[in-house]
Protein backbone atom coordinates (compact mmCIF):
# COMPACT_ATOMS: atom_id res chain seq x y z
CA UNK A 1 0.00 0.00 0.00
CA UNK A 2 1.23 3.49 -0.84
CA UNK A 3 2.72 5.55 1.99
CA UNK A 4 0.65 8.64 2.74
CA UNK A 5 3.16 10.11 5.23
CA UNK A 6 6.89 10.07 4.56
CA UNK A 7 9.44 11.51 6.97
CA UNK A 8 13.05 11.58 5.84
CA UNK A 9 16.08 12.54 7.94
CA UNK A 10 14.00 14.76 10.23
CA UNK A 11 15.93 16.88 12.72
CA UNK A 12 14.53 19.35 15.23
CA UNK A 13 16.41 21.68 17.54
CA UNK A 14 15.08 24.08 20.14
CA UNK A 15 18.12 26.29 20.48
CA UNK A 16 20.92 23.90 21.42
CA UNK A 17 18.49 21.19 22.52
CA UNK A 18 18.45 18.38 19.95
CA UNK A 19 14.84 17.13 20.19
CA UNK A 20 14.49 14.90 17.10
CA UNK A 21 17.46 13.03 15.64
CA UNK A 22 17.40 11.68 12.09
CA UNK A 23 13.82 10.38 12.17
CA UNK A 24 12.85 8.26 9.16
CA UNK A 25 9.29 6.96 9.02
CA UNK A 26 6.63 6.01 6.50
CA UNK A 27 2.94 5.48 7.24
CA UNK A 28 0.66 3.74 4.78
CA UNK A 29 -2.88 4.84 3.98
CA UNK A 30 -5.37 3.33 6.47
CA UNK A 31 -2.55 2.37 8.85
CA UNK A 32 -2.77 3.12 12.57
CA UNK A 33 0.61 3.87 14.13
CA UNK A 34 0.93 4.42 17.88
CA UNK A 35 3.93 6.34 19.19
CA UNK A 36 5.14 5.62 22.71
CA UNK A 37 8.00 6.87 24.86
CA UNK A 38 8.75 8.73 28.05
CA UNK A 39 7.73 12.34 28.50
CA UNK A 40 10.20 14.65 26.81
CA UNK A 41 11.33 12.02 24.31
CA UNK A 42 10.10 14.03 21.29
CA UNK A 43 6.80 12.27 20.53
CA UNK A 44 4.60 15.37 20.43
CA UNK A 45 7.25 17.35 18.58
CA UNK A 46 7.28 14.66 15.89
CA UNK A 47 3.53 15.05 15.36
CA UNK A 48 3.75 18.82 15.35
CA UNK A 49 6.48 18.73 12.71
CA UNK A 50 4.27 16.64 10.42
CA UNK A 51 1.75 19.47 10.09
CA UNK A 52 4.32 22.24 10.63
CA UNK A 53 3.05 23.51 13.95
CA UNK A 54 6.78 23.16 14.62
CA UNK A 55 9.24 23.96 11.85
CA UNK A 56 11.67 21.10 11.20
CA UNK A 57 15.32 22.09 11.51
CA UNK A 58 16.33 19.73 8.72
CA UNK A 59 14.93 16.89 6.66
CA UNK A 60 11.84 16.36 4.56
CA UNK A 61 8.12 15.90 5.28
CA UNK A 62 5.65 14.52 2.74
CA UNK A 63 1.89 14.16 3.30
CA UNK A 64 -0.44 12.80 0.63
CA UNK A 65 2.14 13.33 -2.10
CA UNK A 66 2.97 16.92 -1.10
CA UNK A 67 6.63 17.22 -0.12
CA UNK A 68 8.26 20.03 1.85
CA UNK A 69 12.05 19.86 2.18
CA UNK A 70 13.68 22.30 4.58
CA UNK A 71 15.38 23.94 1.60
CA UNK A 72 12.02 25.13 0.22
CA UNK A 73 11.37 28.77 1.13
CA UNK A 74 9.01 31.66 0.52
CA UNK A 75 5.53 31.68 -0.98
CA UNK A 76 5.70 28.15 -2.35
CA UNK A 77 6.61 26.79 1.08
CA UNK A 78 3.76 28.69 2.77
CA UNK A 79 1.29 27.34 0.22
CA UNK A 80 2.47 23.75 0.67
CA UNK A 81 2.30 24.08 4.47
CA UNK A 82 -1.27 25.34 4.13
CA UNK A 83 -2.17 22.36 1.95
CA UNK A 84 -0.52 19.85 4.29
CA UNK A 85 -2.46 21.30 7.21
CA UNK A 86 -5.65 20.77 5.23
CA UNK A 87 -4.64 17.13 4.77
CA UNK A 88 -3.75 16.46 8.42
CA UNK A 89 -6.28 16.83 11.22
CA UNK A 90 -4.82 17.41 14.69
CA UNK A 91 -6.36 16.51 18.05
CA UNK A 92 -4.51 17.93 21.06
CA UNK A 93 -4.23 16.98 24.74
CA UNK A 94 -6.36 20.00 25.58
CA UNK A 95 -9.59 20.40 23.67
CA UNK A 96 -9.11 24.03 22.58
CA UNK A 97 -12.80 24.54 21.78
CA UNK A 98 -14.06 28.11 21.33
CA UNK A 99 -16.04 28.78 24.53
CA UNK A 100 -18.34 31.36 22.91
CA UNK A 101 -19.45 28.95 20.18
CA UNK A 102 -21.85 26.02 20.40
CA UNK A 103 -20.66 22.49 19.70
CA UNK A 104 -22.05 22.73 16.16
CA UNK A 105 -20.45 26.14 15.55
CA UNK A 106 -17.07 24.83 16.74
CA UNK A 107 -17.19 21.99 14.22
CA UNK A 108 -18.43 24.28 11.42
CA UNK A 109 -15.71 26.87 11.91
CA UNK A 110 -12.97 25.20 9.87
CA UNK A 111 -15.09 24.44 6.79
CA UNK A 112 -16.53 27.97 6.90
CA UNK A 113 -13.38 30.01 7.43
CA UNK A 114 -10.64 27.85 5.89
CA UNK A 115 -12.45 26.03 3.11
CA UNK A 116 -14.86 28.93 2.45
CA UNK A 117 -17.76 26.49 2.44
CA UNK A 118 -21.30 27.85 2.37
CA UNK A 119 -23.16 27.68 5.68
CA UNK A 120 -25.65 24.98 4.66
CA UNK A 121 -22.85 22.68 3.52
CA UNK A 122 -20.82 23.41 6.66
CA UNK A 123 -23.80 22.56 8.86
CA UNK A 124 -24.32 19.30 6.98
CA UNK A 125 -20.71 18.16 7.31
CA UNK A 126 -20.54 19.28 10.96
CA UNK A 127 -23.68 17.34 11.87
CA UNK A 128 -22.43 14.26 10.02
CA UNK A 129 -19.19 14.25 12.00
CA UNK A 130 -20.90 14.96 15.31
CA UNK A 131 -23.02 11.91 14.57
CA UNK A 132 -19.84 9.88 13.95
CA UNK A 133 -18.52 10.71 17.42
CA UNK A 134 -21.86 10.38 19.20
CA UNK A 135 -22.24 14.09 19.95
CA UNK A 136 -25.08 15.20 17.68
CA UNK A 137 -27.43 15.36 20.66
CA UNK A 138 -25.20 18.05 22.19
CA UNK A 139 -24.85 20.20 19.05
CA UNK A 140 -26.53 23.27 20.59
CA UNK A 141 -24.67 23.12 23.90
CA UNK A 142 -21.69 25.32 24.78
CA UNK A 143 -18.37 23.72 25.79
CA UNK A 144 -18.78 24.64 29.46
CA UNK A 145 -21.93 22.50 29.59
CA UNK A 146 -20.32 19.23 28.49
CA UNK A 147 -17.77 16.84 30.05
CA UNK A 148 -14.11 16.55 29.19
CA UNK A 149 -14.68 13.36 27.25
CA UNK A 150 -17.47 15.02 25.29
CA UNK A 151 -15.25 18.03 24.58
CA UNK A 152 -12.57 15.75 23.17
CA UNK A 153 -15.11 13.98 20.97
CA UNK A 154 -16.19 17.38 19.65
CA UNK A 155 -12.53 18.20 18.99
CA UNK A 156 -12.24 14.97 16.99
CA UNK A 157 -15.37 15.88 15.02
CA UNK A 158 -13.91 19.33 14.36
CA UNK A 159 -10.75 17.77 12.89
CA UNK A 160 -12.76 15.27 10.84
CA UNK A 161 -14.93 18.04 9.40
CA UNK A 162 -11.93 19.22 7.38
CA UNK A 163 -11.88 15.80 5.66
CA UNK A 164 -8.17 15.17 6.35
CA UNK A 165 -6.20 12.34 4.81
CA UNK A 166 -4.35 11.74 8.10
CA UNK A 167 -5.44 12.19 11.72
CA UNK A 168 -2.79 13.14 14.29
CA UNK A 169 -3.65 12.52 17.97
CA UNK A 170 -1.36 13.99 20.62
CA UNK A 171 -2.15 12.09 23.84
CA UNK A 172 -5.89 12.70 23.38
CA UNK A 173 -6.85 11.10 26.71
CA UNK A 174 -4.15 12.52 28.98
CA UNK A 175 -6.27 15.46 30.20
CA UNK A 176 -9.28 13.27 30.99
CA UNK A 177 -10.46 11.66 34.20
CA UNK A 178 -10.09 7.85 34.05
CA UNK A 179 -13.84 7.26 33.70
CA UNK A 180 -13.97 9.46 30.58
CA UNK A 181 -11.05 7.92 28.70
CA UNK A 182 -13.06 4.99 27.37
CA UNK A 183 -15.56 7.09 25.44
CA UNK A 184 -12.77 8.83 23.49
CA UNK A 185 -10.93 5.59 22.78
CA UNK A 186 -14.20 4.04 21.54
CA UNK A 187 -14.49 6.82 18.95
CA UNK A 188 -10.87 6.33 17.89
CA UNK A 189 -11.38 2.57 17.54
CA UNK A 190 -14.38 3.27 15.32
CA UNK A 191 -12.29 5.58 13.13
CA UNK A 192 -9.64 2.87 12.82
CA UNK A 193 -12.29 0.37 11.69
CA UNK A 194 -13.43 2.90 9.08
CA UNK A 195 -9.90 2.92 7.63
CA UNK A 196 -8.77 6.31 8.92
CA UNK A 197 -5.01 6.81 8.74
CA UNK A 198 -3.92 7.70 12.27
CA UNK A 199 -0.73 8.57 14.12
CA UNK A 200 -1.39 8.47 17.85
CA UNK A 201 0.89 9.54 20.67
CA UNK A 202 -0.44 7.56 23.62
CA UNK A 203 0.27 5.80 26.89
CA UNK A 204 -2.83 3.60 26.43
CA UNK A 205 -1.16 0.28 25.65
CA UNK A 206 -4.41 -1.68 25.57
CA UNK A 207 -5.64 0.66 22.85
CA UNK A 208 -2.37 0.26 20.94
CA UNK A 209 -2.59 -3.53 21.15
CA UNK A 210 -6.19 -3.57 19.94
CA UNK A 211 -6.03 -0.97 17.18
CA UNK A 212 -2.47 -0.27 16.01
CA UNK A 213 -0.88 -1.91 13.02
CA UNK A 214 2.48 -0.78 14.34
CA UNK A 215 3.94 0.74 17.48
CA UNK A 216 7.03 2.91 17.33
CA UNK A 217 9.21 3.80 20.29
CA UNK A 218 10.89 7.19 20.61
CA UNK A 219 13.71 7.61 23.11
CA UNK A 220 15.71 10.79 23.54
CA UNK A 221 14.65 12.02 20.09
CA UNK A 222 15.48 8.80 18.25
CA UNK A 223 13.22 6.14 16.77
CA UNK A 224 14.72 3.14 18.56
CA UNK A 225 12.25 0.39 17.68
CA UNK A 226 9.10 -0.33 15.69
CA UNK A 227 7.03 -3.49 15.35
CA UNK A 228 3.54 -4.93 15.40
CA UNK A 229 2.07 -4.48 18.91
CA UNK A 230 2.26 -8.15 19.92
CA UNK A 231 5.86 -8.45 18.70
CA UNK A 232 6.92 -5.28 20.46
CA UNK A 233 5.32 -6.23 23.77
CA UNK A 234 6.34 -9.89 23.80
CA UNK A 235 9.76 -9.56 22.18
CA UNK A 236 11.15 -6.04 22.65
CA UNK A 237 14.61 -5.75 21.12
CA UNK A 238 15.79 -2.39 22.44
CA UNK A 239 16.81 -1.86 26.05
CA UNK A 240 14.85 1.40 26.24
CA UNK A 241 11.72 -0.34 24.96
CA UNK A 242 12.16 -3.04 27.58
CA UNK A 243 12.45 -0.45 30.36
CA UNK A 244 9.43 1.47 29.09
CA UNK A 245 7.26 -1.65 28.95
CA UNK A 246 8.33 -2.62 32.46
CA UNK A 247 7.06 0.72 33.71
CA UNK A 248 3.75 0.20 31.90
CA UNK A 249 3.40 -3.27 33.42
CA UNK A 250 4.11 -1.85 36.88
CA UNK A 251 1.37 0.71 36.36
CA UNK A 252 3.79 3.60 36.48
CA UNK A 253 3.63 6.67 34.28
CA UNK A 254 6.50 6.57 31.77
CA UNK A 255 7.91 9.92 32.80
CA UNK A 256 11.49 11.07 32.66
CA UNK A 257 13.09 10.15 35.96
CA UNK A 258 14.86 12.81 37.97
PDB file of N, CA and C in Angstrom, residues 63-108:
ATOM      1  N   UNK A  63       3.228  14.622   2.914  1.00  0.00           N
ATOM      2  CA  UNK A  63       1.891  14.165   3.301  1.00  0.00           C
ATOM      3  C   UNK A  63       1.013  14.134   2.059  1.00  0.00           C
ATOM      4  N   UNK A  64       0.465  12.973   1.763  1.00  0.00           N
ATOM      5  CA  UNK A  64      -0.441  12.800   0.627  1.00  0.00           C
ATOM      6  C   UNK A  64       0.183  13.311  -0.677  1.00  0.00           C
ATOM      7  N   UNK A  65       1.451  12.979  -0.861  1.00  0.00           N
ATOM      8  CA  UNK A  65       2.143  13.325  -2.101  1.00  0.00           C
ATOM      9  C   UNK A  65       2.707  14.732  -2.159  1.00  0.00           C
ATOM     10  N   UNK A  66       2.472  15.539  -1.133  1.00  0.00           N
ATOM     11  CA  UNK A  66       2.970  16.915  -1.098  1.00  0.00           C
ATOM     12  C   UNK A  66       4.205  16.967  -0.214  1.00  0.00           C
ATOM     13  N   UNK A  67       5.342  17.284  -0.807  1.00  0.00           N
ATOM     14  CA  UNK A  67       6.625  17.217  -0.116  1.00  0.00           C
ATOM     15  C   UNK A  67       7.137  18.616   0.211  1.00  0.00           C
ATOM     16  N   UNK A  68       7.650  18.763   1.444  1.00  0.00           N
ATOM     17  CA  UNK A  68       8.262  20.032   1.846  1.00  0.00           C
ATOM     18  C   UNK A  68       9.645  19.744   2.418  1.00  0.00           C
ATOM     19  N   UNK A  69      10.689  19.929   1.631  1.00  0.00           N
ATOM     20  CA  UNK A  69      12.053  19.856   2.179  1.00  0.00           C
ATOM     21  C   UNK A  69      12.382  21.153   2.921  1.00  0.00           C
ATOM     22  N   UNK A  70      13.311  21.089   3.827  1.00  0.00           N
ATOM     23  CA  UNK A  70      13.678  22.300   4.575  1.00  0.00           C
ATOM     24  C   UNK A  70      14.276  23.369   3.674  1.00  0.00           C
ATOM     25  N   UNK A  71      14.774  22.973   2.519  1.00  0.00           N
ATOM     26  CA  UNK A  71      15.380  23.941   1.598  1.00  0.00           C
ATOM     27  C   UNK A  71      14.336  24.809   0.885  1.00  0.00           C
ATOM     28  N   UNK A  72      13.071  24.376   0.899  1.00  0.00           N
ATOM     29  CA  UNK A  72      12.023  25.131   0.221  1.00  0.00           C
ATOM     30  C   UNK A  72      11.665  26.363   1.049  1.00  0.00           C
ATOM     31  N   UNK A  73      11.608  27.520   0.408  1.00  0.00           N
ATOM     32  CA  UNK A  73      11.368  28.772   1.131  1.00  0.00           C
ATOM     33  C   UNK A  73      10.262  29.583   0.454  1.00  0.00           C
ATOM     34  N   UNK A  74       9.869  30.658   1.127  1.00  0.00           N
ATOM     35  CA  UNK A  74       9.009  31.662   0.523  1.00  0.00           C
ATOM     36  C   UNK A  74       7.564  31.250   0.306  1.00  0.00           C
ATOM     37  N   UNK A  75       6.958  31.849  -0.706  1.00  0.00           N
ATOM     38  CA  UNK A  75       5.534  31.685  -0.978  1.00  0.00           C
ATOM     39  C   UNK A  75       5.166  30.244  -1.258  1.00  0.00           C
ATOM     40  N   UNK A  76       6.009  29.540  -2.020  1.00  0.00           N
ATOM     41  CA  UNK A  76       5.699  28.146  -2.349  1.00  0.00           C
ATOM     42  C   UNK A  76       5.673  27.288  -1.093  1.00  0.00           C
ATOM     43  N   UNK A  77       6.601  27.545  -0.176  1.00  0.00           N
ATOM     44  CA  UNK A  77       6.608  26.792   1.080  1.00  0.00           C
ATOM     45  C   UNK A  77       5.343  27.068   1.884  1.00  0.00           C
ATOM     46  N   UNK A  78       4.963  28.339   1.994  1.00  0.00           N
ATOM     47  CA  UNK A  78       3.764  28.691   2.767  1.00  0.00           C
ATOM     48  C   UNK A  78       2.523  28.022   2.177  1.00  0.00           C
ATOM     49  N   UNK A  79       2.432  27.969   0.853  1.00  0.00           N
ATOM     50  CA  UNK A  79       1.285  27.337   0.217  1.00  0.00           C
ATOM     51  C   UNK A  79       1.258  25.835   0.493  1.00  0.00           C
ATOM     52  N   UNK A  80       2.420  25.201   0.420  1.00  0.00           N
ATOM     53  CA  UNK A  80       2.466  23.751   0.674  1.00  0.00           C
ATOM     54  C   UNK A  80       2.147  23.435   2.132  1.00  0.00           C
ATOM     55  N   UNK A  81       2.626  24.274   3.049  1.00  0.00           N
ATOM     56  CA  UNK A  81       2.300  24.078   4.466  1.00  0.00           C
ATOM     57  C   UNK A  81       0.796  24.187   4.670  1.00  0.00           C
ATOM     58  N   UNK A  82       0.181  25.176   4.043  1.00  0.00           N
ATOM     59  CA  UNK A  82      -1.272  25.343   4.127  1.00  0.00           C
ATOM     60  C   UNK A  82      -1.985  24.083   3.640  1.00  0.00           C
ATOM     61  N   UNK A  83      -1.525  23.533   2.523  1.00  0.00           N
ATOM     62  CA  UNK A  83      -2.172  22.357   1.950  1.00  0.00           C
ATOM     63  C   UNK A  83      -1.951  21.119   2.814  1.00  0.00           C
ATOM     64  N   UNK A  84      -0.768  20.993   3.401  1.00  0.00           N
ATOM     65  CA  UNK A  84      -0.519  19.855   4.293  1.00  0.00           C
ATOM     66  C   UNK A  84      -1.396  19.949   5.535  1.00  0.00           C
ATOM     67  N   UNK A  85      -1.590  21.149   6.044  1.00  0.00           N
ATOM     68  CA  UNK A  85      -2.463  21.302   7.213  1.00  0.00           C
ATOM     69  C   UNK A  85      -3.907  20.944   6.884  1.00  0.00           C
ATOM     70  N   UNK A  86      -4.320  21.193   5.644  1.00  0.00           N
ATOM     71  CA  UNK A  86      -5.653  20.770   5.229  1.00  0.00           C
ATOM     72  C   UNK A  86      -5.760  19.245   5.199  1.00  0.00           C
ATOM     73  N   UNK A  87      -4.647  18.586   4.913  1.00  0.00           N
ATOM     74  CA  UNK A  87      -4.643  17.128   4.769  1.00  0.00           C
ATOM     75  C   UNK A  87      -4.434  16.391   6.082  1.00  0.00           C
ATOM     76  N   UNK A  88      -4.091  17.121   7.151  1.00  0.00           N
ATOM     77  CA  UNK A  88      -3.752  16.463   8.418  1.00  0.00           C
ATOM     78  C   UNK A  88      -4.529  17.087   9.570  1.00  0.00           C
ATOM     79  N   UNK A  89      -5.504  16.358  10.080  1.00  0.00           N
ATOM     80  CA  UNK A  89      -6.281  16.827  11.223  1.00  0.00           C
ATOM     81  C   UNK A  89      -5.543  16.560  12.522  1.00  0.00           C
ATOM     82  N   UNK A  90      -5.578  17.527  13.431  1.00  0.00           N
ATOM     83  CA  UNK A  90      -4.824  17.412  14.692  1.00  0.00           C
ATOM     84  C   UNK A  90      -5.776  17.467  15.872  1.00  0.00           C
ATOM     85  N   UNK A  91      -5.604  16.523  16.803  1.00  0.00           N
ATOM     86  CA  UNK A  91      -6.363  16.510  18.051  1.00  0.00           C
ATOM     87  C   UNK A  91      -5.345  16.595  19.183  1.00  0.00           C
ATOM     88  N   UNK A  92      -5.507  17.609  20.040  1.00  0.00           N
ATOM     89  CA  UNK A  92      -4.513  17.928  21.063  1.00  0.00           C
ATOM     90  C   UNK A  92      -4.890  17.313  22.417  1.00  0.00           C
ATOM     91  N   UNK A  93      -3.948  17.411  23.363  1.00  0.00           N
ATOM     92  CA  UNK A  93      -4.226  16.984  24.739  1.00  0.00           C
ATOM     93  C   UNK A  93      -5.366  17.811  25.328  1.00  0.00           C
ATOM     94  N   UNK A  94      -5.279  19.109  25.157  1.00  0.00           N
ATOM     95  CA  UNK A  94      -6.361  20.003  25.582  1.00  0.00           C
ATOM     96  C   UNK A  94      -7.311  20.176  24.409  1.00  0.00           C
ATOM     97  N   UNK A  95      -8.551  20.460  24.692  1.00  0.00           N
ATOM     98  CA  UNK A  95      -9.588  20.402  23.671  1.00  0.00           C
ATOM     99  C   UNK A  95      -9.601  21.639  22.769  1.00  0.00           C
ATOM    100  N   UNK A  96      -9.239  22.803  23.350  1.00  0.00           N
ATOM    101  CA  UNK A  96      -9.112  24.032  22.583  1.00  0.00           C
ATOM    102  C   UNK A  96     -10.389  24.387  21.809  1.00  0.00           C
ATOM    103  N   UNK A  97     -11.547  24.123  22.400  1.00  0.00           N
ATOM    104  CA  UNK A  97     -12.797  24.543  21.782  1.00  0.00           C
ATOM    105  C   UNK A  97     -13.027  26.025  22.052  1.00  0.00           C
ATOM    106  N   UNK A  98     -13.714  26.697  21.118  1.00  0.00           N
ATOM    107  CA  UNK A  98     -14.056  28.107  21.326  1.00  0.00           C
ATOM    108  C   UNK A  98     -15.214  28.181  22.315  1.00  0.00           C
ATOM    109  N   UNK A  99     -15.008  28.809  23.490  1.00  0.00           N
ATOM    110  CA  UNK A  99     -16.040  28.777  24.531  1.00  0.00           C
ATOM    111  C   UNK A  99     -17.308  29.543  24.170  1.00  0.00           C
ATOM    112  N   UNK A 100     -17.190  30.533  23.258  1.00  0.00           N
ATOM    113  CA  UNK A 100     -18.344  31.357  22.912  1.00  0.00           C
ATOM    114  C   UNK A 100     -19.163  30.763  21.768  1.00  0.00           C
ATOM    115  N   UNK A 101     -18.742  29.608  21.267  1.00  0.00           N
ATOM    116  CA  UNK A 101     -19.452  28.951  20.178  1.00  0.00           C
ATOM    117  C   UNK A 101     -20.101  27.658  20.671  1.00  0.00           C
ATOM    118  N   UNK A 102     -21.232  27.305  20.094  1.00  0.00           N
ATOM    119  CA  UNK A 102     -21.846  26.021  20.403  1.00  0.00           C
ATOM    120  C   UNK A 102     -20.990  24.889  19.834  1.00  0.00           C
ATOM    121  N   UNK A 103     -21.339  23.685  20.240  1.00  0.00           N
ATOM    122  CA  UNK A 103     -20.660  22.493  19.700  1.00  0.00           C
ATOM    123  C   UNK A 103     -20.718  22.491  18.176  1.00  0.00           C
ATOM    124  N   UNK A 104     -21.899  22.724  17.624  1.00  0.00           N
ATOM    125  CA  UNK A 104     -22.052  22.733  16.164  1.00  0.00           C
ATOM    126  C   UNK A 104     -21.208  23.826  15.529  1.00  0.00           C
ATOM    127  N   UNK A 105     -21.221  25.017  16.113  1.00  0.00           N
ATOM    128  CA  UNK A 105     -20.454  26.135  15.550  1.00  0.00           C
ATOM    129  C   UNK A 105     -18.954  25.856  15.600  1.00  0.00           C
ATOM    130  N   UNK A 106     -18.484  25.191  16.667  1.00  0.00           N
ATOM    131  CA  UNK A 106     -17.073  24.828  16.744  1.00  0.00           C
ATOM    132  C   UNK A 106     -16.671  23.923  15.587  1.00  0.00           C
ATOM    133  N   UNK A 107     -17.516  22.948  15.273  1.00  0.00           N
ATOM    134  CA  UNK A 107     -17.186  21.992  14.220  1.00  0.00           C
ATOM    135  C   UNK A 107     -17.329  22.615  12.836  1.00  0.00           C
ATOM    136  N   UNK A 108     -18.225  23.587  12.695  1.00  0.00           N
ATOM    137  CA  UNK A 108     -18.432  24.279  11.422  1.00  0.00           C
ATOM    138  C   UNK A 108     -17.316  25.251  11.081  1.00  0.00           C
TER     139      UNK A 108
END
